[in-house]
Coordinates of C-alpha atoms in Angstrom, one line a residue:
Chain A
M752 CA 28.7 17.3 -107.7
T753 CA 25.9 15.0 -109.1
L754 CA 22.9 14.8 -106.8
P755 CA 19.6 13.0 -107.2
M756 CA 16.5 14.8 -108.4
T757 CA 14.2 15.2 -105.4
V758 CA 10.8 13.5 -105.9
P759 CA 9.0 12.6 -102.7
A760 CA 6.9 9.4 -102.4
P761 CA 3.7 9.5 -100.4
G762 CA 3.5 8.3 -96.8
L763 CA 7.1 8.6 -95.9
P764 CA 8.5 10.5 -92.9
A765 CA 9.6 14.1 -93.4
R766 CA 12.8 13.6 -91.5
V767 CA 15.1 10.7 -90.6
R768 CA 17.7 10.6 -87.9
I769 CA 20.8 8.7 -89.1
H770 CA 22.5 6.8 -86.3
E771 CA 26.1 6.9 -87.6
V772 CA 28.0 3.7 -86.5
G773 CA 31.2 4.0 -88.5
A774 CA 33.4 5.1 -85.7
R775 CA 32.3 2.1 -83.5
D776 CA 30.7 -0.7 -85.5
G777 CA 32.7 0.2 -88.5
L778 CA 36.2 0.5 -87.1
Q779 CA 35.6 -2.4 -84.7
N780 CA 35.3 -4.6 -87.7
E781 CA 38.2 -3.2 -89.7
K782 CA 41.5 -5.1 -89.7
S783 CA 43.7 -2.1 -89.0
T784 CA 43.6 -0.3 -85.7
V785 CA 43.2 3.5 -86.3
P786 CA 45.1 5.9 -84.1
T787 CA 43.1 7.6 -81.4
E788 CA 43.6 11.1 -82.8
V789 CA 42.5 10.0 -86.2
K790 CA 39.3 8.5 -84.7
A791 CA 38.6 11.8 -82.9
E792 CA 39.2 13.7 -86.1
F793 CA 36.8 11.3 -87.9
I794 CA 34.1 11.9 -85.4
R795 CA 34.6 15.7 -85.7
R796 CA 34.4 15.5 -89.5
L797 CA 31.2 13.4 -89.3
A798 CA 29.7 16.0 -87.0
A799 CA 30.8 18.8 -89.4
A800 CA 29.1 16.9 -92.2
G801 CA 25.8 17.2 -90.3
L802 CA 25.4 13.9 -88.5
T803 CA 23.9 14.4 -85.1
T804 CA 24.1 10.9 -83.6
I805 CA 27.5 9.4 -83.8
E806 CA 28.3 6.2 -81.9
A807 CA 31.7 6.9 -80.6
T808 CA 33.2 3.8 -79.2
S809 CA 32.7 0.7 -77.0
F810 CA 33.6 0.2 -73.4
V811 CA 34.2 -3.5 -73.8
H812 CA 37.3 -5.3 -72.5
P813 CA 40.2 -4.5 -74.9
K814 CA 40.9 -8.2 -75.1
W815 CA 37.7 -8.7 -77.1
V816 CA 37.8 -5.6 -79.3
P817 CA 41.4 -4.3 -79.5
Q818 CA 40.5 -1.8 -82.2
L819 CA 38.5 0.1 -79.6
A820 CA 40.9 -0.3 -76.6
D821 CA 41.3 3.5 -76.5
A822 CA 37.8 4.3 -75.5
E823 CA 39.0 6.1 -72.3
Q824 CA 41.3 8.3 -74.4
L825 CA 39.0 8.9 -77.3
F826 CA 35.8 9.9 -75.6
P827 CA 37.1 13.1 -73.9
L828 CA 38.6 14.2 -77.2
V829 CA 35.1 14.5 -78.7
S830 CA 32.7 15.0 -75.8
D831 CA 32.8 18.8 -76.2
L832 CA 31.0 18.5 -79.6
Q833 CA 27.9 20.7 -79.5
G834 CA 24.5 19.4 -80.8
V835 CA 25.8 15.9 -81.3
E836 CA 24.8 12.8 -79.4
L837 CA 27.7 10.4 -78.8
P838 CA 26.3 7.0 -77.8
V839 CA 28.8 4.4 -76.5
L840 CA 28.4 0.6 -76.3
V841 CA 28.7 -1.0 -72.9
P842 CA 28.7 -4.8 -72.4
N843 CA 28.1 -4.9 -68.6
D844 CA 28.3 -3.0 -65.3
R845 CA 32.0 -2.4 -65.5
G846 CA 31.6 -0.9 -69.0
L847 CA 28.8 1.3 -67.8
D848 CA 31.0 2.6 -64.9
R849 CA 33.7 3.5 -67.3
A850 CA 31.3 5.3 -69.7
L851 CA 29.4 7.2 -67.0
A852 CA 32.7 8.3 -65.4
L853 CA 33.6 10.0 -68.6
G854 CA 30.2 11.7 -68.8
A855 CA 28.6 9.6 -71.5
R856 CA 24.8 10.4 -71.7
R857 CA 23.8 7.8 -74.3
I858 CA 24.4 4.1 -73.7
A859 CA 23.9 1.1 -75.9
V860 CA 23.7 -2.6 -75.0
F861 CA 24.1 -5.3 -77.5
A862 CA 21.6 -8.2 -77.3
S863 CA 20.7 -10.9 -79.7
A864 CA 17.5 -12.5 -81.0
T865 CA 19.0 -16.0 -81.0
E866 CA 20.4 -18.4 -78.5
S867 CA 23.3 -19.3 -80.9
F868 CA 24.5 -15.8 -81.1
A869 CA 24.1 -15.1 -77.4
K870 CA 26.2 -18.3 -76.8
A871 CA 28.8 -17.4 -79.4
N872 CA 29.1 -13.7 -78.5
L873 CA 28.6 -13.8 -74.7
N874 CA 28.8 -17.5 -73.8
R875 CA 25.3 -17.1 -72.2
T876 CA 21.8 -18.2 -72.9
L877 CA 19.5 -15.6 -74.3
D878 CA 17.7 -15.2 -70.9
E879 CA 21.0 -15.0 -69.1
S880 CA 22.2 -12.3 -71.4
L881 CA 19.0 -10.3 -70.9
A882 CA 19.4 -10.8 -67.1
V883 CA 22.9 -9.2 -67.4
F884 CA 21.6 -6.2 -69.3
E885 CA 18.7 -5.5 -67.0
P886 CA 20.7 -3.9 -64.1
V887 CA 22.9 -2.1 -66.6
V888 CA 19.9 -0.5 -68.4
R889 CA 18.2 0.3 -65.1
R890 CA 21.3 2.0 -63.7
A891 CA 21.9 3.9 -66.9
K892 CA 18.3 5.1 -66.8
D893 CA 18.7 6.1 -63.1
E894 CA 21.7 8.1 -64.1
G895 CA 19.6 10.0 -66.7
A896 CA 21.2 8.3 -69.7
H897 CA 19.3 7.5 -72.9
V898 CA 19.6 3.7 -73.6
R899 CA 19.5 2.0 -77.0
G900 CA 19.1 -1.8 -77.2
Y901 CA 20.7 -3.5 -80.2
V902 CA 19.0 -6.7 -81.2
S903 CA 21.3 -8.6 -83.5
M904 CA 20.3 -11.5 -85.7
C905 CA 16.7 -10.2 -86.1
F906 CA 16.2 -11.8 -89.6
G907 CA 18.7 -14.7 -89.9
D908 CA 21.4 -16.4 -87.9
P909 CA 24.4 -18.2 -89.3
W910 CA 23.7 -21.2 -87.1
E911 CA 20.0 -21.2 -86.9
G912 CA 19.0 -19.9 -90.3
A913 CA 15.7 -17.9 -90.5
V914 CA 14.8 -16.4 -87.1
P915 CA 11.0 -16.8 -86.1
L916 CA 9.3 -13.4 -85.6
P917 CA 8.0 -14.2 -82.1
Q918 CA 11.5 -14.9 -80.9
V919 CA 12.6 -11.4 -82.0
V920 CA 9.5 -9.8 -80.6
R921 CA 10.1 -11.5 -77.2
V922 CA 13.6 -10.0 -77.0
C923 CA 12.5 -6.6 -78.2
K924 CA 9.7 -6.5 -75.6
A925 CA 12.1 -7.5 -72.8
L926 CA 14.5 -4.7 -73.7
V927 CA 11.7 -2.1 -73.8
A928 CA 10.3 -3.5 -70.5
M929 CA 13.7 -3.1 -68.8
G930 CA 13.8 0.6 -69.9
C931 CA 15.4 0.8 -73.3
D932 CA 14.4 4.1 -75.0
E933 CA 15.2 2.8 -78.4
L934 CA 15.8 -0.5 -80.2
S935 CA 18.0 -1.2 -83.2
L936 CA 16.8 -4.2 -85.2
G937 CA 20.0 -5.7 -86.7
D938 CA 20.1 -7.8 -89.8
T939 CA 23.6 -8.9 -88.8
I940 CA 24.1 -11.3 -91.7
G941 CA 22.3 -9.3 -94.2
V942 CA 19.7 -11.8 -95.3
A943 CA 16.5 -9.7 -94.8
T944 CA 14.2 -8.7 -97.7
P945 CA 11.5 -6.0 -97.7
G946 CA 8.5 -8.3 -96.9
H947 CA 10.4 -9.7 -93.9
V948 CA 11.1 -6.2 -92.6
R949 CA 7.4 -5.2 -93.0
A950 CA 6.3 -8.4 -91.2
L951 CA 8.6 -7.9 -88.2
L952 CA 7.7 -4.2 -87.8
S953 CA 4.0 -5.1 -88.0
Q954 CA 4.4 -7.9 -85.5
L955 CA 6.2 -5.6 -83.1
N956 CA 3.5 -3.0 -83.3
E957 CA 0.8 -5.6 -82.7
E958 CA 2.7 -6.7 -79.6
G959 CA 2.9 -3.2 -78.2
V960 CA 6.3 -2.0 -79.4
P961 CA 5.6 1.3 -81.2
T962 CA 7.4 2.3 -84.4
D963 CA 8.8 5.4 -82.8
V964 CA 11.2 3.4 -80.5
I965 CA 12.4 1.3 -83.5
G966 CA 15.6 1.9 -85.4
V967 CA 16.8 -0.4 -88.2
H968 CA 20.3 -1.6 -88.9
F969 CA 20.7 -3.3 -92.2
H970 CA 23.7 -4.9 -93.7
D971 CA 24.5 -5.0 -97.4
T972 CA 25.9 -8.5 -97.5
Y973 CA 23.5 -9.4 -100.3
G974 CA 22.9 -5.9 -101.5
Q975 CA 19.5 -5.6 -99.8
A976 CA 20.1 -2.9 -97.2
L977 CA 18.5 0.1 -99.1
A978 CA 15.5 -1.8 -100.3
N979 CA 14.9 -2.9 -96.7
T980 CA 15.4 0.7 -95.5
Y981 CA 12.8 1.9 -98.0
A982 CA 10.3 -0.7 -96.7
A983 CA 11.0 0.4 -93.2
L984 CA 10.5 4.1 -94.1
Q985 CA 7.2 3.1 -95.7
H986 CA 6.3 1.6 -92.3
G987 CA 7.1 4.9 -90.6
V988 CA 10.6 4.2 -89.2
T989 CA 12.6 7.4 -88.7
T990 CA 15.9 6.1 -87.2
V991 CA 18.3 4.3 -89.6
D992 CA 21.7 3.1 -88.7
A993 CA 24.5 3.4 -91.3
S994 CA 28.3 3.5 -91.4
A995 CA 30.2 6.3 -93.2
G996 CA 31.9 5.0 -96.3
G997 CA 30.4 1.5 -95.5
L998 CA 33.2 1.0 -92.9
G999 CA 33.2 -2.5 -91.5
G1000 CA 32.1 -3.9 -94.8
C1001 CA 35.1 -4.2 -97.1
P1002 CA 34.2 -5.5 -100.5
Y1003 CA 37.6 -7.0 -100.9
A1004 CA 37.5 -9.1 -97.8
K1005 CA 35.5 -12.3 -97.9
S1006 CA 34.5 -11.7 -94.3
A1007 CA 32.7 -8.5 -95.2
T1008 CA 30.1 -7.6 -92.6
G1009 CA 28.6 -5.1 -95.1
N1010 CA 27.3 -2.2 -93.1
L1011 CA 24.9 0.0 -95.1
A1012 CA 27.0 3.0 -96.3
T1013 CA 25.7 6.3 -94.9
E1014 CA 26.3 8.0 -98.3
D1015 CA 24.2 5.5 -100.2
L1016 CA 21.4 6.1 -97.6
V1017 CA 21.8 9.8 -97.8
W1018 CA 21.5 9.6 -101.6
M1019 CA 18.2 7.8 -101.3
L1020 CA 16.8 10.0 -98.6
R1021 CA 17.8 13.2 -100.4
G1022 CA 16.1 11.9 -103.6
L1023 CA 13.0 11.2 -101.6
G1024 CA 13.1 14.7 -100.1
I1025 CA 13.6 13.3 -96.6
D1026 CA 15.6 15.7 -94.4
T1027 CA 18.7 14.3 -92.7
G1028 CA 20.7 17.5 -92.1
V1029 CA 23.7 15.8 -93.8
D1030 CA 25.8 17.4 -96.5
L1031 CA 26.6 14.6 -98.9
G1032 CA 29.7 16.2 -100.4
H1033 CA 31.2 16.8 -97.0
L1034 CA 30.4 13.3 -95.9
V1035 CA 32.0 11.7 -99.0
A1036 CA 35.1 13.8 -98.5
T1037 CA 35.2 12.5 -94.9
S1038 CA 34.9 8.9 -96.0
D1039 CA 37.6 9.4 -98.7
W1040 CA 39.9 10.8 -96.0
M1041 CA 39.3 7.8 -93.8
A1042 CA 39.7 5.4 -96.7
G1043 CA 43.2 7.0 -97.1
H1044 CA 44.0 6.1 -93.4
L1045 CA 42.7 2.6 -93.9
G1046 CA 44.7 2.2 -97.1
R1047 CA 41.8 1.0 -99.3
P1048 CA 38.9 2.4 -101.3
S1049 CA 35.5 2.8 -99.6
P1050 CA 33.0 0.0 -100.4
S1051 CA 30.2 2.7 -100.7
R1052 CA 29.1 2.9 -104.2
T1053 CA 28.1 6.6 -103.7
V1054 CA 31.6 7.4 -102.3
R1055 CA 33.2 5.6 -105.3
A1056 CA 31.0 7.4 -107.8
L1057 CA 31.4 10.9 -106.3
S1058 CA 35.1 10.6 -105.6
H1059 CA 35.5 9.7 -109.3
K1060 CA 33.6 12.8 -110.4
E1061 CA 35.6 15.0 -108.1
Q1062 CA 39.0 13.9 -109.4
Chain B
M1036 CA 23.7 -22.4 -99.3
T1037 CA 22.2 -19.5 -97.3
L1038 CA 18.9 -18.3 -98.8
P1039 CA 16.5 -15.6 -97.6
M1040 CA 13.4 -16.5 -95.6
T1041 CA 10.4 -16.0 -97.9
V1042 CA 8.0 -13.3 -96.5
P1043 CA 5.7 -11.9 -99.2
A1044 CA 4.6 -8.2 -99.1
P1045 CA 1.1 -7.2 -100.1
G1046 CA 0.4 -5.9 -103.6
L1047 CA 3.4 -7.2 -105.4
P1048 CA 3.3 -9.3 -108.6
A1049 CA 3.3 -13.1 -108.2
R1050 CA 5.9 -13.5 -110.9
V1051 CA 8.7 -11.3 -112.5
R1052 CA 10.4 -11.9 -115.8
I1053 CA 14.1 -11.1 -115.5
H1054 CA 15.5 -9.7 -118.8
E1055 CA 19.1 -10.8 -118.5
V1056 CA 21.5 -8.4 -120.1
G1057 CA 24.9 -9.7 -119.0
A1058 CA 25.9 -11.2 -122.3
R1059 CA 25.1 -8.0 -124.2
D1060 CA 25.0 -4.9 -122.0
G1061 CA 27.4 -6.5 -119.6
L1062 CA 30.1 -7.8 -121.9
Q1063 CA 29.8 -4.7 -124.1
N1064 CA 31.0 -2.6 -121.2
E1065 CA 33.8 -4.9 -120.0
K1066 CA 37.3 -4.1 -121.0
S1067 CA 38.3 -7.5 -122.1
T1068 CA 36.8 -9.2 -125.2
V1069 CA 35.5 -12.6 -124.3
P1070 CA 36.0 -15.5 -126.9
T1071 CA 32.8 -16.4 -128.9
E1072 CA 32.7 -19.9 -127.5
V1073 CA 32.9 -18.6 -123.9
K1074 CA 30.0 -16.2 -124.6
A1075 CA 27.9 -19.1 -126.0
E1076 CA 28.7 -21.2 -123.0
F1077 CA 27.8 -18.3 -120.7
I1078 CA 24.4 -18.0 -122.4
R1079 CA 23.8 -21.7 -122.2
R1080 CA 24.6 -21.7 -118.4
L1081 CA 22.3 -18.7 -117.9
A1082 CA 19.5 -20.6 -119.6
A1083 CA 20.3 -23.7 -117.5
A1084 CA 20.1 -21.5 -114.3
G1085 CA 16.5 -20.8 -115.3
L1086 CA 16.7 -17.4 -117.1
T1087 CA 14.2 -17.3 -120.0
T1088 CA 15.0 -14.0 -121.6
I1089 CA 18.7 -13.6 -122.3
E1090 CA 19.8 -10.7 -124.5
A1091 CA 22.4 -12.3 -126.6
T1092 CA 24.4 -9.7 -128.5
S1093 CA 24.2 -6.5 -130.6
F1094 CA 24.3 -6.2 -134.4
V1095 CA 26.0 -2.8 -134.3
H1096 CA 29.0 -2.0 -136.4
P1097 CA 32.1 -3.7 -134.9
K1098 CA 33.9 -0.4 -135.0
W1099 CA 31.6 1.0 -132.3
V1100 CA 31.4 -2.1 -130.1
P1101 CA 34.4 -4.4 -130.8
Q1102 CA 33.5 -6.6 -127.8
L1103 CA 30.4 -7.8 -129.7
A1104 CA 31.9 -8.0 -133.2
D1105 CA 31.2 -11.7 -133.3
A1106 CA 27.4 -11.4 -133.3
E1107 CA 27.1 -13.4 -136.6
Q1108 CA 29.2 -16.2 -135.2
L1109 CA 27.7 -16.2 -131.7
F1110 CA 24.0 -16.2 -132.5
P1111 CA 23.8 -19.5 -134.3
L1112 CA 25.7 -21.2 -131.4
V1113 CA 22.8 -20.5 -129.1
S1114 CA 19.7 -20.1 -131.2
D1115 CA 18.8 -23.7 -130.7
L1116 CA 18.1 -23.1 -126.9
Q1117 CA 14.5 -24.2 -126.1
G1118 CA 12.2 -22.1 -124.0
V1119 CA 14.5 -19.1 -124.0
E1120 CA 14.0 -15.8 -125.8
L1121 CA 17.2 -14.3 -127.2
P1122 CA 16.7 -10.6 -128.0
V1123 CA 19.4 -8.8 -129.9
L1124 CA 20.1 -5.1 -130.2
V1125 CA 19.9 -3.5 -133.7
P1126 CA 21.0 0.1 -134.3
N1127 CA 19.5 0.5 -137.8
D1128 CA 18.2 -1.2 -140.9
R1129 CA 21.5 -2.9 -141.7
G1130 CA 21.6 -4.4 -138.2
L1131 CA 18.0 -5.5 -138.5
D1132 CA 18.9 -7.3 -141.8
R1133 CA 21.7 -9.1 -140.2
A1134 CA 19.6 -10.2 -137.1
L1135 CA 16.6 -11.3 -139.2
A1136 CA 18.9 -13.3 -141.6
L1137 CA 20.0 -15.3 -138.6
G1138 CA 16.5 -16.0 -137.4
A1139 CA 16.3 -13.6 -134.5
R1140 CA 12.7 -13.2 -133.3
R1141 CA 13.3 -10.5 -130.6
I1142 CA 14.7 -7.2 -131.6
A1143 CA 15.7 -4.2 -129.4
V1144 CA 16.4 -0.7 -130.4
F1145 CA 18.2 1.8 -128.2
A1146 CA 16.7 5.2 -127.9
S1147 CA 17.4 8.0 -125.4
A1148 CA 15.3 10.4 -123.4
T1149 CA 17.7 13.3 -123.9
E1150 CA 19.0 15.3 -126.7
S1151 CA 22.5 15.2 -125.3
F1152 CA 22.7 11.5 -125.3
A1153 CA 21.1 11.1 -128.7
K1154 CA 23.8 13.5 -129.9
A1155 CA 26.7 11.8 -128.1
N1156 CA 25.6 8.2 -128.9
L1157 CA 24.1 8.6 -132.4
N1158 CA 25.2 12.1 -133.5
R1159 CA 21.5 12.9 -134.2
T1160 CA 18.8 15.0 -132.6
L1161 CA 16.2 13.1 -130.5
D1162 CA 13.6 13.3 -133.3
E1163 CA 16.1 12.3 -135.9
S1164 CA 17.0 9.2 -133.9
L1165 CA 13.3 8.3 -133.4
A1166 CA 12.8 8.8 -137.2
V1167 CA 15.6 6.3 -137.8
F1168 CA 14.1 3.7 -135.5
E1169 CA 10.6 4.0 -136.9
P1170 CA 11.2 2.0 -140.1
V1171 CA 13.3 -0.5 -138.2
V1172 CA 10.6 -1.2 -135.7
R1173 CA 7.9 -1.3 -138.4
R1174 CA 9.8 -3.8 -140.5
A1175 CA 10.7 -6.0 -137.5
K1176 CA 7.0 -6.1 -136.6
D1177 CA 6.1 -6.9 -140.2
E1178 CA 8.5 -9.8 -139.9
G1179 CA 6.7 -11.0 -136.8
A1180 CA 9.4 -10.1 -134.4
H1181 CA 8.8 -8.8 -130.8
V1182 CA 10.4 -5.4 -130.4
R1183 CA 11.7 -3.8 -127.2
G1184 CA 12.6 -0.1 -127.0
Y1185 CA 15.3 0.9 -124.6
V1186 CA 15.0 4.4 -123.3
S1187 CA 18.2 5.5 -121.8
M1188 CA 18.7 8.5 -119.5
C1189 CA 15.2 8.3 -118.1
F1190 CA 16.1 9.8 -114.8
G1191 CA 19.3 11.8 -115.2
D1192 CA 21.8 12.7 -117.9
P1193 CA 25.5 13.5 -117.4
W1194 CA 25.2 16.6 -119.5
E1195 CA 21.6 17.8 -118.7
G1196 CA 21.2 16.7 -115.1
A1197 CA 17.7 15.7 -114.0
V1198 CA 15.5 14.8 -116.9
P1199 CA 11.9 16.2 -116.9
L1200 CA 9.2 13.5 -116.8
P1201 CA 7.3 14.9 -119.8
Q1202 CA 10.4 14.5 -122.0
V1203 CA 10.7 10.8 -121.0
V1204 CA 7.0 10.3 -121.5
R1205 CA 7.2 11.8 -125.0
V1206 CA 9.9 9.4 -126.1
C1207 CA 8.1 6.4 -124.5
K1208 CA 4.9 7.3 -126.3
A1209 CA 6.6 7.6 -129.6
L1210 CA 8.2 4.2 -129.3
V1211 CA 4.9 2.6 -128.4
A1212 CA 3.2 4.4 -131.2
M1213 CA 5.7 3.1 -133.7
G1214 CA 5.0 -0.5 -132.6
C1215 CA 7.3 -1.4 -129.7
D1216 CA 5.9 -4.2 -127.7
E1217 CA 7.9 -3.4 -124.6
L1218 CA 9.9 -0.5 -123.1
S1219 CA 12.9 -0.6 -120.9
L1220 CA 13.3 2.5 -118.8
G1221 CA 17.0 3.0 -118.2
D1222 CA 18.6 4.8 -115.3
T1223 CA 21.8 4.9 -117.3
I1224 CA 23.8 6.9 -114.8
G1225 CA 22.2 5.4 -111.7
V1226 CA 20.8 8.6 -110.1
A1227 CA 17.2 7.5 -109.6
T1228 CA 15.5 7.1 -106.2
P1229 CA 12.2 5.4 -105.5
G1230 CA 10.0 8.5 -105.5
H1231 CA 11.3 9.4 -108.9
V1232 CA 10.6 5.9 -110.2
R1233 CA 7.0 6.0 -108.9
A1234 CA 6.4 9.4 -110.4
L1235 CA 7.6 8.4 -113.9
L1236 CA 5.6 5.2 -113.9
S1237 CA 2.5 7.1 -112.8
Q1238 CA 3.0 9.8 -115.4
L1239 CA 3.4 7.1 -118.1
N1240 CA 0.1 5.4 -117.0
E1241 CA -1.7 8.8 -117.1
E1242 CA -0.5 9.4 -120.6
G1243 CA -1.7 6.0 -121.8
V1244 CA 1.4 3.8 -121.5
P1245 CA 0.2 0.8 -119.4
T1246 CA 2.5 -0.8 -116.8
D1247 CA 2.5 -4.1 -118.6
V1248 CA 4.6 -2.8 -121.5
I1249 CA 7.1 -1.3 -119.1
G1250 CA 10.4 -2.9 -118.0
V1251 CA 12.9 -1.2 -115.7
H1252 CA 16.6 -1.1 -116.0
F1253 CA 18.4 0.3 -113.0
H1254 CA 22.1 0.9 -112.4
D1255 CA 23.8 0.5 -109.0
T1256 CA 26.1 3.5 -109.5
Y1257 CA 24.9 5.0 -106.2
G1258 CA 23.6 1.7 -104.7
Q1259 CA 19.9 2.5 -105.5
A1260 CA 19.0 -0.2 -108.0
L1261 CA 17.2 -2.6 -105.7
A1262 CA 15.3 0.0 -103.7
N1263 CA 14.2 1.4 -107.1
T1264 CA 13.2 -2.1 -108.2
Y1265 CA 11.1 -2.6 -105.1
A1266 CA 9.3 0.7 -105.8
A1267 CA 8.7 -0.4 -109.4
L1268 CA 7.3 -3.8 -108.2
Q1269 CA 5.0 -2.0 -105.9
H1270 CA 3.7 -0.1 -108.9
G1271 CA 3.1 -3.4 -110.7
V1272 CA 6.1 -3.7 -113.0
T1273 CA 6.8 -7.4 -113.8
T1274 CA 9.8 -7.0 -116.2
V1275 CA 13.2 -6.2 -114.6
D1276 CA 16.5 -6.0 -116.4
A1277 CA 19.6 -7.3 -114.6
S1278 CA 23.1 -8.4 -115.4
A1279 CA 24.5 -11.8 -114.1
G1280 CA 27.3 -11.1 -111.7
G1281 CA 26.8 -7.3 -112.2
L1282 CA 28.7 -7.6 -115.5
G1283 CA 29.4 -4.2 -117.0
G1284 CA 29.7 -2.6 -113.6
C1285 CA 33.1 -3.3 -112.1
P1286 CA 33.6 -1.9 -108.6
Y1287 CA 37.3 -1.6 -109.1
A1288 CA 37.0 0.5 -112.3
K1289 CA 36.2 4.2 -111.8
S1290 CA 34.2 4.0 -115.0
A1291 CA 31.8 1.5 -113.5
T1292 CA 28.4 1.6 -115.3
G1293 CA 27.0 -0.4 -112.4
N1294 CA 24.3 -2.8 -113.8
L1295 CA 22.1 -4.3 -111.2
A1296 CA 23.4 -7.8 -110.5
T1297 CA 20.9 -10.5 -111.3
E1298 CA 21.8 -12.4 -108.1
D1299 CA 21.1 -9.4 -105.9
L1300 CA 17.7 -9.1 -107.7
V1301 CA 16.9 -12.8 -107.4
W1302 CA 17.8 -12.7 -103.7
M1303 CA 15.2 -10.0 -103.1
L1304 CA 12.5 -11.6 -105.3
R1305 CA 13.0 -14.9 -103.6
G1306 CA 12.7 -13.3 -100.2
L1307 CA 9.5 -11.6 -101.4
G1308 CA 8.1 -14.9 -102.6
I1309 CA 8.0 -13.7 -106.2
D1310 CA 8.6 -16.4 -108.8
T1311 CA 11.4 -16.0 -111.3
G1312 CA 12.2 -19.6 -112.2
V1313 CA 15.9 -18.9 -111.5
D1314 CA 18.1 -21.2 -109.4
L1315 CA 20.3 -18.9 -107.4
G1316 CA 23.1 -21.3 -106.7
H1317 CA 23.3 -22.2 -110.3
L1318 CA 23.4 -18.6 -111.3
V1319 CA 26.1 -17.7 -108.7
A1320 CA 28.2 -20.6 -110.1
T1321 CA 27.8 -19.2 -113.6
S1322 CA 28.9 -15.7 -112.6
D1323 CA 31.8 -17.2 -110.7
W1324 CA 32.8 -19.1 -113.8
M1325 CA 32.5 -15.9 -115.9
A1326 CA 34.5 -13.9 -113.3
G1327 CA 37.3 -16.4 -113.8
H1328 CA 37.3 -15.7 -117.5
L1329 CA 37.3 -12.0 -116.9
G1330 CA 40.1 -12.3 -114.3
R1331 CA 38.4 -10.4 -111.6
P1332 CA 35.8 -10.9 -108.8
S1333 CA 32.2 -10.2 -109.5
P1334 CA 30.8 -6.9 -108.2
S1335 CA 27.6 -8.6 -107.1
R1336 CA 27.4 -8.6 -103.3
T1337 CA 25.3 -11.8 -103.4
V1338 CA 27.9 -13.6 -105.6
R1339 CA 30.7 -12.5 -103.3
A1340 CA 28.8 -13.7 -100.2
L1341 CA 27.7 -17.0 -101.6
S1342 CA 31.0 -17.8 -103.3
H1343 CA 32.6 -17.2 -99.9
K1344 CA 30.3 -19.7 -98.2
E1345 CA 30.9 -22.3 -100.8
Q1346 CA 34.7 -22.2 -100.6

């Protein structure tokens, strides 16, 4: 299999933890609903490929996300995996109850940096939505869980356009203050560019949010995700979200959300000599297998290129 | 139309010249042959979108590149364009004669950094191929033309794997010594990552090849082109090759060559506040129009995203 030549660049982290979102964020945004046993097998294969943080599912009401309505059935099928963290998304107290009852030890809440998205997604103001998350985060922490706070629309918003940095910083600080162990800065509509990424990270540092609690979550809507990731690595970020095979971002659908493909990320990190623990060939084979279940080719350029070579 | 927020990053050039290769490198690698008058219209539309260096065609033998067999007919249809440079590729003395006879003032030769590719592409050793280019470059210079030297396979080669930096440097130095005004470092198989890009640029500088004669030509085969471009910009590179709509790199074809899409590049540069003179909306409309002629959607993520929004 073709692999990049390893040539490190100065000032980058030695190791990056990939937060794999394909099974949750990816499948949630795919048209077809995947059978529970296929999801479980997918998560097992991702773990076998070397991924150590695999977001498994979401305990939202099935009415809102029918693709993940099987969270209760799925989680016990994978919770025995050793050496793998399995975060789950919870929207509220009821979701947290369901997740904790199944033994989930990593919880994620999904906030927004903009009023418009809070309104559209949760039908709440930004402050109301933060007020809902506060007791959820506190209780999760009390139960000993690790909590990640997603912050969507950190760079642009389909209704509001460019999002001012202080607005993003305010939400990030609020999430850290209520107890989140980690943030995931989401470029939900994929508009960010590297200077914008640097500026937000610097601003967060200046306002007391250290780089080691920050993960980045880029979308490839405009092809910018890896350049933005490189800028984030140069700033010292060591947690990067990605979706195996680019799940959730179908190049044939106009509504592509465009998650960064884990394979494209692993290619770059391997070339840079940054350790991820992931076996690229194994991961590509997993995404190929899932693409077969979804009945369409993967949007990941690396998956397409390497699948070609292996045929 | 959605556009990125402009947030400059420190240490980057104020302006980048995009060397647009869609009409030559793009169409040469497309399956369908485009009518001459459509090519001329394409070049005129690219110029109207603000591109100032548009590689127009190639004076190779039609037997080798039938898609560009109409070079003699095409060039006079566009050579009246004001404020636009129209480089043409010439493989040898005969090609140079044909180009000069039509008034071409910018010439490009296509060399390789590897023996395998020189052998496969030209059936010559590397030194033999350089010996063929030498009189071509010298005569073009004597005629007052500007000469660009393409160096393909600068990062990896399908037969040889990773390409040692000294080998690339040797070919680059030879091309500069014979009179090339500009180099284009090609990642023909798309395997490069940002550290590798930095290392090659530094090595070239150390060996006396200054950054201001260096252009970069990245392919998106593994999705790395923009991250590599960002690394090159950080090194001070101000000439970047790209192909409108990602022509020549079809995501649906297994044989995708994967040229960096000009739109994806312009998105990043605009976000970084780097002047290109290009109107993104106009360029997207041009690529949409050409995609119609080719009968398939553009592989550029930016084209797909913005076409969607305009529908």
